[in-house]
Structures are given as structure tokens and as C-alpha cells.
mmCIF file of C-alpha atoms in Angstrom:
data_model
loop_
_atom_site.group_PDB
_atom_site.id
_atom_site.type_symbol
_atom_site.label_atom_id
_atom_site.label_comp_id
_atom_site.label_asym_id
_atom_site.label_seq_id
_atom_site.Cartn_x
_atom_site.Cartn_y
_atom_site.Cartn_z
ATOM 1 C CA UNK A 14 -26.168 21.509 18.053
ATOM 2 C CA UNK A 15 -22.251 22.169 16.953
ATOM 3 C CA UNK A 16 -22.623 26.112 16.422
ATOM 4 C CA UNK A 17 -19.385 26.181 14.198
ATOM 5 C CA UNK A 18 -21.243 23.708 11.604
ATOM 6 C CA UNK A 19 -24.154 25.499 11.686
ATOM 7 C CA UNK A 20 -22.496 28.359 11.174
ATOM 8 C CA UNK A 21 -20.798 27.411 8.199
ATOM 9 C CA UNK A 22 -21.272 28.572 4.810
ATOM 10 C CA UNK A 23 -21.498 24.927 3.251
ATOM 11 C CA UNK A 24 -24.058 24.488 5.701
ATOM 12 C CA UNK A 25 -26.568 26.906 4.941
ATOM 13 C CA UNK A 26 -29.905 26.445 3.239
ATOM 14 C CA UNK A 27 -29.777 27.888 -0.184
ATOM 15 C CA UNK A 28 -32.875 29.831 -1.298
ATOM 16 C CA UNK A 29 -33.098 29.566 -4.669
ATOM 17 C CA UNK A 30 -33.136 26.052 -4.842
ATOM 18 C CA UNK A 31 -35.599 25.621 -1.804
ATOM 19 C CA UNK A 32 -38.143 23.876 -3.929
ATOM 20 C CA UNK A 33 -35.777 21.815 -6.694
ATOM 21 C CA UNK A 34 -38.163 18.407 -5.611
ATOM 22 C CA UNK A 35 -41.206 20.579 -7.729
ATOM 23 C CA UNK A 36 -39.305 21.437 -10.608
ATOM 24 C CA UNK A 37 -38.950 19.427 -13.620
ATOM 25 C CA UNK A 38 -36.013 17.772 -14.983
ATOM 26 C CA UNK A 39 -35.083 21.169 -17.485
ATOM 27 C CA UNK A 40 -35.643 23.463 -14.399
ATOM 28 C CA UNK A 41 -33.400 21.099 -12.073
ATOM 29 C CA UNK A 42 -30.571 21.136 -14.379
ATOM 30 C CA UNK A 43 -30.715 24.559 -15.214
ATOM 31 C CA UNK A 44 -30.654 25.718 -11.351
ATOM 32 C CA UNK A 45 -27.576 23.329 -11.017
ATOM 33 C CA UNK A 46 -26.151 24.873 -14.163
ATOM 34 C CA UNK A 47 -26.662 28.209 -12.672
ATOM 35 C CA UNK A 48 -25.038 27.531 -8.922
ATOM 36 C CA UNK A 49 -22.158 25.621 -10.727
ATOM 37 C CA UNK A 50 -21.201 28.998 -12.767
ATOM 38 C CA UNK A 51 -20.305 30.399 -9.595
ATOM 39 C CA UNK A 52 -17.427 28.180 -8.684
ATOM 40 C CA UNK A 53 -14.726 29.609 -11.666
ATOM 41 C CA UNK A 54 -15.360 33.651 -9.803
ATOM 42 C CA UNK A 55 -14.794 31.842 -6.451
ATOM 43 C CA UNK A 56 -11.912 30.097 -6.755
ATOM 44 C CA UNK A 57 -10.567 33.136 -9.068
ATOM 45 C CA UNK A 58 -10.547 35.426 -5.531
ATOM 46 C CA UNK A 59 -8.018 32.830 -3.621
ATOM 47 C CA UNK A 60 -5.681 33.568 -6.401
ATOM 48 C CA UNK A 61 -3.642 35.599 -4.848
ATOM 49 C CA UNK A 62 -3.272 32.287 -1.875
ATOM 50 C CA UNK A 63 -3.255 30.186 -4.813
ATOM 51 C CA UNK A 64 -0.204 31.637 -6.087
ATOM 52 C CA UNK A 65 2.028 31.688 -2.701
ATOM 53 C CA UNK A 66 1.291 27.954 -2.643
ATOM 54 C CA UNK A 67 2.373 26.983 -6.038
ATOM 55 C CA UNK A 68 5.664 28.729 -5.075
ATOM 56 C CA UNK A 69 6.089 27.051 -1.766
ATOM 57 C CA UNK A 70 5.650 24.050 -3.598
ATOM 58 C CA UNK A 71 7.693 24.729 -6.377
ATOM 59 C CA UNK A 72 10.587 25.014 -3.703
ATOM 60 C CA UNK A 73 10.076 21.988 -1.733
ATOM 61 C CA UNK A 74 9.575 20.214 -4.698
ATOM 62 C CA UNK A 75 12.677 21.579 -6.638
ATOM 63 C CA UNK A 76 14.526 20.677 -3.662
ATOM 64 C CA UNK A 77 13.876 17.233 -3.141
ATOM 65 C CA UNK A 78 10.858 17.227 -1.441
ATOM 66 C CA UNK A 79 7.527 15.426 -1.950
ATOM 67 C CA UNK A 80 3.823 17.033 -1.846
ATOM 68 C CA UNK A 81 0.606 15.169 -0.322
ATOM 69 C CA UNK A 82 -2.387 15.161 0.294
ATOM 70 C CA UNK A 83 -4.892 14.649 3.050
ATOM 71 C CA UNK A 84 -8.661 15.044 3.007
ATOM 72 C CA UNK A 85 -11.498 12.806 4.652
ATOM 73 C CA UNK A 86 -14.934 12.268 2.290
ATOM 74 C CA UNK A 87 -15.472 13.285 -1.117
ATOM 75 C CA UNK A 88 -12.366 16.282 -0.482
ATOM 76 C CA UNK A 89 -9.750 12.998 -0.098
ATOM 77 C CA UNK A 90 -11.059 11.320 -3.574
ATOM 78 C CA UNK A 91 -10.679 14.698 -5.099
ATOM 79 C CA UNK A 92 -7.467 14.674 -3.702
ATOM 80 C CA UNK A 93 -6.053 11.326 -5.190
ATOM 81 C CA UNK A 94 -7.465 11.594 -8.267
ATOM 82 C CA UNK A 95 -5.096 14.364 -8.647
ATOM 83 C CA UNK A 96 -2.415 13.210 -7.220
ATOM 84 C CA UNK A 97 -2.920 9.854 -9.455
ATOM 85 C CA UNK A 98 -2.718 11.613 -12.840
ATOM 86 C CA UNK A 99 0.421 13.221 -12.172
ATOM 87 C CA UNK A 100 2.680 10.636 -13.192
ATOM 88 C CA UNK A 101 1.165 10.118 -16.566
ATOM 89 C CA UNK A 102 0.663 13.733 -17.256
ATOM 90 C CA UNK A 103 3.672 14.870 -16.361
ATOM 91 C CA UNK A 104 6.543 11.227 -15.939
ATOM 92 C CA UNK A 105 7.242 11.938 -12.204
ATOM 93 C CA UNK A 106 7.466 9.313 -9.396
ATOM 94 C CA UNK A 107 4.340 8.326 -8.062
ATOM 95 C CA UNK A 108 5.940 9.158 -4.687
ATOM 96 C CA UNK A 109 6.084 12.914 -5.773
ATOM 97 C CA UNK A 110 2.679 13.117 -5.452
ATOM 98 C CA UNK A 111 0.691 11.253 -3.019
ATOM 99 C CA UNK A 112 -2.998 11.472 -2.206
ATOM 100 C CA UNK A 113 -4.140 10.332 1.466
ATOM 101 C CA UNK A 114 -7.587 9.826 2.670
ATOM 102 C CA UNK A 115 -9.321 8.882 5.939
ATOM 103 C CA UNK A 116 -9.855 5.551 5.855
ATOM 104 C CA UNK A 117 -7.224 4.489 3.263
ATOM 105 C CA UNK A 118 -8.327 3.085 -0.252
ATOM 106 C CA UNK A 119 -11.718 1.351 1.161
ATOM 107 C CA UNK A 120 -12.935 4.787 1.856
ATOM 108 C CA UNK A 121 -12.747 5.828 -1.829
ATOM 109 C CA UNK A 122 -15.300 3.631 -3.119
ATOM 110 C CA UNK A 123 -17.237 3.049 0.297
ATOM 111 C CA UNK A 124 -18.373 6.381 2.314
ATOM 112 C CA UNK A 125 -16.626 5.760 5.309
ATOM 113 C CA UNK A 126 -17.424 9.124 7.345
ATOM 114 C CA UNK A 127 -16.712 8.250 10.775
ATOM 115 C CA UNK A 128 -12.893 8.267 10.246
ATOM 116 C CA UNK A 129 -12.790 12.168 9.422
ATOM 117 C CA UNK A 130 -13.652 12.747 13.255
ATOM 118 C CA UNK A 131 -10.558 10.170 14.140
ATOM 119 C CA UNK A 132 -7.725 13.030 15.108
ATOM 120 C CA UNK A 133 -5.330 10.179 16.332
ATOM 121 C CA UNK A 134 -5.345 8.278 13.114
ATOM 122 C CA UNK A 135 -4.839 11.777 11.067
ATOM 123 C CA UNK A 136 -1.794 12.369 13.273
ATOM 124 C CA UNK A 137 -0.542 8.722 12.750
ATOM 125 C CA UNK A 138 -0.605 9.125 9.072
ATOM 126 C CA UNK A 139 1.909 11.736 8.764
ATOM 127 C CA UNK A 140 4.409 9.669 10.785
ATOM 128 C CA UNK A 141 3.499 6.416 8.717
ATOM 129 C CA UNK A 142 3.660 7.882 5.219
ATOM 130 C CA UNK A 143 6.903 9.722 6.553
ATOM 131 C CA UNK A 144 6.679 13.261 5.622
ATOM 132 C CA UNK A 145 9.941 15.102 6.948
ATOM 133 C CA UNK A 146 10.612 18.791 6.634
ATOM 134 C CA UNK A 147 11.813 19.087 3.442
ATOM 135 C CA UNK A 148 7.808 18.141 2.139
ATOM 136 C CA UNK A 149 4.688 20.358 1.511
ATOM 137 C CA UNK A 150 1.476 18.835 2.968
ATOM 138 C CA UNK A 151 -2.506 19.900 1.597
ATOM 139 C CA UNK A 152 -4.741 19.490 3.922
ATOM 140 C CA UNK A 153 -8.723 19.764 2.212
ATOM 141 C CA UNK A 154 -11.868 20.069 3.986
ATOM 142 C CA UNK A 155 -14.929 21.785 2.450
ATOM 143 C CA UNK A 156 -16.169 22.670 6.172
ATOM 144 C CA UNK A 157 -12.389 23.024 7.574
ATOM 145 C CA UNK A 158 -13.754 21.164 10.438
ATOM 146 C CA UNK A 159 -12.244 17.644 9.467
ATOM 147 C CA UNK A 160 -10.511 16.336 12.546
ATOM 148 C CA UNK A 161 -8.242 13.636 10.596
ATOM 149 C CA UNK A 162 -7.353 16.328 8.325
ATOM 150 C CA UNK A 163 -6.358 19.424 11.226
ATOM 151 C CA UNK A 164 -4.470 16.865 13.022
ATOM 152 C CA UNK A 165 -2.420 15.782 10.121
ATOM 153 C CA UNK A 166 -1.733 18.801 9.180
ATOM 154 C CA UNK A 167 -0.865 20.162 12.250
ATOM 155 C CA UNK A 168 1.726 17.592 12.931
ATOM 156 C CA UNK A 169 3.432 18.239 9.437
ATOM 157 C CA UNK A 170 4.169 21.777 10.638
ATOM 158 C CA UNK A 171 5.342 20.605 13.638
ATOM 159 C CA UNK A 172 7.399 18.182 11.684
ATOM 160 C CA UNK A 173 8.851 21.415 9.481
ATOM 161 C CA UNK A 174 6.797 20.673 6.570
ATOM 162 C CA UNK A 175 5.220 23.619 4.812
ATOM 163 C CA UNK A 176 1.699 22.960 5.178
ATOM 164 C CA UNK A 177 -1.481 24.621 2.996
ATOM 165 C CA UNK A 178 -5.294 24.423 3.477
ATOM 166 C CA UNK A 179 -7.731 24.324 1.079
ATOM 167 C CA UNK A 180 -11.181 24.863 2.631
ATOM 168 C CA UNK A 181 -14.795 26.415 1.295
ATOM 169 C CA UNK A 182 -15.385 28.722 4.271
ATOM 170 C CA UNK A 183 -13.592 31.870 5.789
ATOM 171 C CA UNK A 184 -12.025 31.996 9.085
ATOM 172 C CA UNK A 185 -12.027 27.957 9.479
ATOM 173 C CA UNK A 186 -10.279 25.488 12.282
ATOM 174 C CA UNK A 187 -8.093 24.004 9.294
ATOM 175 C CA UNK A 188 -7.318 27.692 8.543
ATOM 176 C CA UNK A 189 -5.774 28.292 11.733
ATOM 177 C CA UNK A 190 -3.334 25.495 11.670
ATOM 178 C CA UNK A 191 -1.736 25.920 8.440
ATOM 179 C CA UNK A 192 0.827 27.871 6.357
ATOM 180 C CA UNK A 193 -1.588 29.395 3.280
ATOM 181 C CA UNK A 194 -5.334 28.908 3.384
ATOM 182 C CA UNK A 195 -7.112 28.979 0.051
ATOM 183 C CA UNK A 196 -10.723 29.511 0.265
ATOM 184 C CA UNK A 197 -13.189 29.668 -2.133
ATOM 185 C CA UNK A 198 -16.638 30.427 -0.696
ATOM 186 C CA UNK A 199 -19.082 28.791 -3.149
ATOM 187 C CA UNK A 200 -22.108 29.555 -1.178
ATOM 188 C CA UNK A 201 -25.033 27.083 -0.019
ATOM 189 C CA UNK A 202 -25.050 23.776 -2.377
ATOM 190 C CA UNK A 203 -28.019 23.182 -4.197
ATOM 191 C CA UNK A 204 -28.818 20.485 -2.003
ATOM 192 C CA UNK A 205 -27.847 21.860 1.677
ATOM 193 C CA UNK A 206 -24.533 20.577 3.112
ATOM 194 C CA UNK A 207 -23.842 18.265 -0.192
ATOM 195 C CA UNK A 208 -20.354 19.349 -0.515
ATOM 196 C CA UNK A 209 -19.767 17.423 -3.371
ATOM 197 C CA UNK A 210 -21.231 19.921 -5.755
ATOM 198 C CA UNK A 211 -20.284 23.327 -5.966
ATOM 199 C CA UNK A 212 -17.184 22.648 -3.067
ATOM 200 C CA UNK A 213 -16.181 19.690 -4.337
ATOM 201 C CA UNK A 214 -15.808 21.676 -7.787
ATOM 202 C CA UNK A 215 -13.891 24.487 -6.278
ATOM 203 C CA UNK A 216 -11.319 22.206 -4.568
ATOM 204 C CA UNK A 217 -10.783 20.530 -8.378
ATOM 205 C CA UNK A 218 -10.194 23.773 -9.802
ATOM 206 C CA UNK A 219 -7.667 24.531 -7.250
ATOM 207 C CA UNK A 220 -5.658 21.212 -7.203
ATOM 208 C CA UNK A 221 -5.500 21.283 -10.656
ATOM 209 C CA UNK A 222 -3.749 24.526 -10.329
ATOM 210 C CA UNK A 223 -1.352 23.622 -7.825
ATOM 211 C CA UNK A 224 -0.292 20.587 -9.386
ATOM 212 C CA UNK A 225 -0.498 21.963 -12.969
ATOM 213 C CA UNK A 226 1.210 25.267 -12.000
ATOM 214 C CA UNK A 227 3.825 23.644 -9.969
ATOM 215 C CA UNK A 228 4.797 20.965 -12.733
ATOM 216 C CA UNK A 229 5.112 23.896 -15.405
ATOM 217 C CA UNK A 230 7.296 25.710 -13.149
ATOM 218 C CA UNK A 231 9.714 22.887 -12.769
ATOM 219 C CA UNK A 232 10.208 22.494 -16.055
ATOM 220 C CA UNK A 233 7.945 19.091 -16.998
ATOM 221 C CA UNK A 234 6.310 20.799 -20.236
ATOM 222 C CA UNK A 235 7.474 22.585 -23.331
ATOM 223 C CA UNK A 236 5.463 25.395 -24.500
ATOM 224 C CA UNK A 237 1.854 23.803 -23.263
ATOM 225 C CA UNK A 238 2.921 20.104 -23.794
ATOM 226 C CA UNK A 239 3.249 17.571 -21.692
ATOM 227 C CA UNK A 240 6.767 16.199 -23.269
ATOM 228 C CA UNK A 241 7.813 13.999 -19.869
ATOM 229 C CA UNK A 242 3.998 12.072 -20.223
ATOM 230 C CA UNK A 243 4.889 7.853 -20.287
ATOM 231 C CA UNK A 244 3.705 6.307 -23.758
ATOM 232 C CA UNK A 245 2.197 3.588 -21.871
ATOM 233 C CA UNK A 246 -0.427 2.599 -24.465
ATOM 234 C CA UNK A 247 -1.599 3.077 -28.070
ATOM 235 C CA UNK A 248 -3.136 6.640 -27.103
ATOM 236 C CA UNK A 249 -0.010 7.812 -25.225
ATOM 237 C CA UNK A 250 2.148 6.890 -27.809
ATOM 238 C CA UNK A 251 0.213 8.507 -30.923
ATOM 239 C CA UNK A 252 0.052 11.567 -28.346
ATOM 240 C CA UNK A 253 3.904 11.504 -27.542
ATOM 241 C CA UNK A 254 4.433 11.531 -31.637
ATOM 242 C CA UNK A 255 2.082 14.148 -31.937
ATOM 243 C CA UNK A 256 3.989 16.547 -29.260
ATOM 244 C CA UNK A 257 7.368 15.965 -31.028
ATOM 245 C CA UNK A 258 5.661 16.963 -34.589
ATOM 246 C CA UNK A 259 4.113 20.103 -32.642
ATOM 247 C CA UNK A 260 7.415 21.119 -31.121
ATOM 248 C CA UNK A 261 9.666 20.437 -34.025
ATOM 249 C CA UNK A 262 7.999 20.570 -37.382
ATOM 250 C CA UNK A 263 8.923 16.508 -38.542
ATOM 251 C CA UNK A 264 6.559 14.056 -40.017
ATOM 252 C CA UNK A 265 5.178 11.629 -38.407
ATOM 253 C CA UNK A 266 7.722 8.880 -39.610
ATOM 254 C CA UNK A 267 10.425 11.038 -38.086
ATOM 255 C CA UNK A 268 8.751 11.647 -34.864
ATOM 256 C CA UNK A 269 8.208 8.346 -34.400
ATOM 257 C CA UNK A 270 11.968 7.499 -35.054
ATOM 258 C CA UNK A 271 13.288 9.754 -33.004
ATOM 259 C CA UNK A 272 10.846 8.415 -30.157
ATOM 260 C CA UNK A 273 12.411 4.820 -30.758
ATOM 261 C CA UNK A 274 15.821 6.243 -30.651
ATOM 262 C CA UNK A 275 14.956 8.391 -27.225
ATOM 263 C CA UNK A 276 14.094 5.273 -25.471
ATOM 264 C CA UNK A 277 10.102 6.406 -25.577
ATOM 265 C CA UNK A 278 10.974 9.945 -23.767
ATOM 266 C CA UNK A 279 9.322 12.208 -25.382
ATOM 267 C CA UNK A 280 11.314 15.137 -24.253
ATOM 268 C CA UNK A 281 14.545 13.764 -25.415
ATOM 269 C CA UNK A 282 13.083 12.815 -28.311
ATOM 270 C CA UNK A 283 12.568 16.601 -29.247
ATOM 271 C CA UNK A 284 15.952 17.632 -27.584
ATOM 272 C CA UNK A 285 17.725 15.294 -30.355
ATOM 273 C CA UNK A 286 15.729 16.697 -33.306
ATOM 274 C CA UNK A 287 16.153 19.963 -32.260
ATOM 275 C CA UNK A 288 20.331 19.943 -31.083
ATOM 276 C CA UNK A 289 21.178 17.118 -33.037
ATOM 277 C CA UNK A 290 22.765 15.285 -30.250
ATOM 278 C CA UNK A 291 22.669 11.696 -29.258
ATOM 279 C CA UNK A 292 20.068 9.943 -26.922
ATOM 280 C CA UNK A 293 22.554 9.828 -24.591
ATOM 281 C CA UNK A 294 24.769 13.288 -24.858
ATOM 282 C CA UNK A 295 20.978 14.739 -24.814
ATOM 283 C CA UNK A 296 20.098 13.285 -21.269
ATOM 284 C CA UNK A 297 23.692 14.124 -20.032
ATOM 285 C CA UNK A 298 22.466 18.069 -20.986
ATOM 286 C CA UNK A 299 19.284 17.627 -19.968
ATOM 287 C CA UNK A 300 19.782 16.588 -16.734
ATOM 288 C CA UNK A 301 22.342 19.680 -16.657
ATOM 289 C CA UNK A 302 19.492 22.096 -16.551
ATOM 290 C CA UNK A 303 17.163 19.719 -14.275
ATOM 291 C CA UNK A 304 15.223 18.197 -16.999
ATOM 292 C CA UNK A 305 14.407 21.827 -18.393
ATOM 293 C CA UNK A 306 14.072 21.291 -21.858
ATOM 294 C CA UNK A 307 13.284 25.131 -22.971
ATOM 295 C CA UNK A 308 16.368 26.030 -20.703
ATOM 296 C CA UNK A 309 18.455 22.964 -22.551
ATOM 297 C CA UNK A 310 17.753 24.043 -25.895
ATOM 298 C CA UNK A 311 18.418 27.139 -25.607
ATOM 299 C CA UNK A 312 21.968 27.233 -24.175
ATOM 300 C CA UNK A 313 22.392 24.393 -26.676
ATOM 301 C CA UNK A 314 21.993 27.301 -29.219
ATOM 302 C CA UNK A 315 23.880 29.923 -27.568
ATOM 303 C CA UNK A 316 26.628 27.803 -27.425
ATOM 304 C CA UNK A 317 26.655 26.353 -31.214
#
């Protein structure tokens, strides 16, 4: 028997839901309610971790660099489907943010678990998707144990990028190999070692914070709204008139000329309204302050 798995907290048998296959479908739901309302206090204890990554990536970010991630299992599909809403969210590159998993795409549809325990390939990754230095590199794992995911990771720090685990046990093997370890101890799932549940909760809560966190911090919403989104469809583009009524006070008729004029970007949409420049003297300043819009409005003021 592997004593560190059986040691682990994910591992464990969890008492209170010992006989779930007797209750009915009311008492089953409640007891999965009832775990699942631990996962917010867990992942609110790693804030302090939480917080040193979003600045670490905040700085490799704001300085050209890119962030990805690496997990193996239900942790790696957790991990692209973040990474995947970035770009509409918040009109970056897809190559900002990248999501990896053991196995490649196959594995997010088909459960392709043999591939977590493939070190080589983890280490291979890194070099293939050609993280450098300058890049930030998350490496999840409910059981920290992932071998595809330690290996990657260790060879990004190698490599000189900053590298951050996010794991749902204390004093883990991913822990030891990386930068910042967040870890949110859920406790025993409901159903015993089905980290899908309560883990697989925690590690959405937290990606959603680095990403979300990091984004804000560089400058790619106003206030709390998305202004660099991509009116790709009907939805997006009733949204993107929406935001420029919110931040601006116009009518809808308004909004949606200035969104014409500001070649769909949102963000320059509002700039225009609110400095009265042109579409393109309003990207010239824009791009002044980094694609700040807060910051370019504001000096836009002081100066006038």
C-alpha cells in the first residue's frame, strides 16, 4: 500500500456520509449540501498564499510573461476551463492564459488516468509549450502526488519560471517543489477519494481568484466591468452596450454608437464618451497607461 496516499486527507473515509447508499434522495442531497458549505471557509484560510500568488502573477504578467496551467484528471479540466474563459471575459490573447493537462485534449472528455503517473511526459511539456523565465506556471493536484504535474513544475523553476501549487492537503510532494503552495483542506469527500467534489470545488474557487484578481490588477475592468470582453455574438454585444451605459450614463442609442465608432472595444468606447477624444487619439492614451482605463481617464481630467 502507498502510505503517502493513504495518508492523505482526500483519501480518508468520511464519517458522516458512511451510509449515503441508505438514505433517500432529500437526505443525499442535503449531506452533499452540507460537505459542499465547507469549501468557501477552506479556501478562505489559503488567503493569505492566495494573495502572494496573484502578485507574482501580476508581475510576470505585467511584464510580458504568460501564466499556465498544469494538472492531470478532473484538477487539469478545472484548469482549462479557466484558462479558456479568459479571453472572452477579459479580451487577452489566448496565449496569456493556457491550460495543460495530462494527456492533452483527449483526456478532457475521456478519463485518461494513467498519464498523471508519466513524470517524463510532464517534464516534456514545459519544454514543448515553451515556458521561459519570464512565465508563472500552476501546477494542481488535489492529492499533490501527481507525477506529470511535480515534474512539470519542477522543471519550470529550474527554467526560472515562478512556479505555484495548488493542492487539497498540507505538507504535499507538489508542495515541496514549488514557489507558493495554496491549500485548502476540504476534508474526506462524500464519496471517499472522489476529488471531484468538495476538491475539485476548492481548486475553482481559487483559480477563479487568481485569474480574476490578477486581470483586475492589470487594469482589464472598470469599476466591476469587464470593458476589454470581445462582442462576439448577440449576448456579448447587448452586454458590451450595457457596460458603456453603466459606466457613462448614455442611452442605449448612444452606447451603441459609440461602440460602432470604437471599432467594437468596449473600453474605448467609454474612454471617447467620457474624454471626448477620437477612436484613435483614445487608443494612442490608452495604450499610454497600459490599457488602464481608470488610470487614462483620470489624467485625461487632470490635464483638461
Amino acid at each position: 500500500m502507498n502510505e503517502y496516499l493513504a495518508g492523505l486527507t482526500t483519501e480518508k473515509i468520511n464519517p458522516a456520509t458512511r451510509t449515503i447508499d441508505e438514505c433517500t434522495t432529500e437526505q443525499m442531497l442535503h449531506l452533499l449540501n452540507r460537505e459542499d458549505a465547507a469549501v468557501p471557509a477552506a479556501v478562505a484560510e489559503e488567503i493569505p498564499n492566495i494573495m502572494e500568488a496573484v502578485d507574482v502573477l501580476h508581475a510576470r504578467l505585467k511584464s510580458g510573461g504568460r501564466m499556465f496551467y498544469i494538472g492531470a484528471g478532473s484538477s487539469g479540466r478545472i484548469g482549462v476551463l479557466d484558462a479558456s474563459e479568459c479571453p472572452p471575459t477579459f479580451g487577452v490573447d489566448p496565449e496569456l492564459v493556457q491550460g495543460h493537462i495530462a494527456g492533452g485534449d483527449t483526456a478532457l472528455r475521456t478519463a485518461v488516468e494513467g498519464f498523471e503517473d508519466n513524470a517524463e511526459e510532464g517534464m516534456a511539456l514545459i519544454e514543448r509549450i515553451g515556458v521561459t523565465g519570464k512565465d508563472a506556471v500552476v501546477g494542481i493536484s488535489a492529492s499533490g502526488s501527481a507525477a506529470f504535474v511535480i515534474a512539470a513544475i519542477r522543471r519550470a523553476g529550474e527554467i526560472g519560471a515562478a512556479t505555484i501549487g495548488v493542492v487539497n492537503n498540507k505538507g504535499s510532494k507538489l508542495g515541496e517543489v514549488c514557489d507558493i503552495c495554496i491549500a485548502p483542506v476540504v476534508g474526506p469527500e462524500v464519496i471517499m477519494g472522489s476529488t471531484r467534489l468538495k476538491a475539485g470545488s476548492a481548486q475553482k474557487l481559487v483559480l477563479n481568484m487568481l485569474t480574476t484578481a490578477t486581470m483586475v490588477k492589470l487594469g482589464k475592468t472598470y469599476n466591476n466591468l469587464m470593458v476589454d470582453l470581445k462582442a462576439s455574438n448577440k449576448k456579448l454585444l447587448d452586454r458590451s452596450i450595457r457596460i458603456i451605459r453603466a459606466a457613462t450614463g448614455v442611452d442605449a442609442e448612444t452606447a451603441s454608437d459609440y461602440l460602432a465608432r470604437a471599432s467594437q472595444s468596449c473600453k474605448l468606447a467609454i474612454l471617447m464618451i467620457e474624454t471626448g477624444l477620437s477612436a484613435s487619439d483614445a487608443a494612442a492614451s490608452l495604450a499610454r497607461f497600459d490599457g488602464n482605463l481608470k488610470a487614462t481617464i483620470r489624467a485625461h481630467k487632470q490635464v483638461v
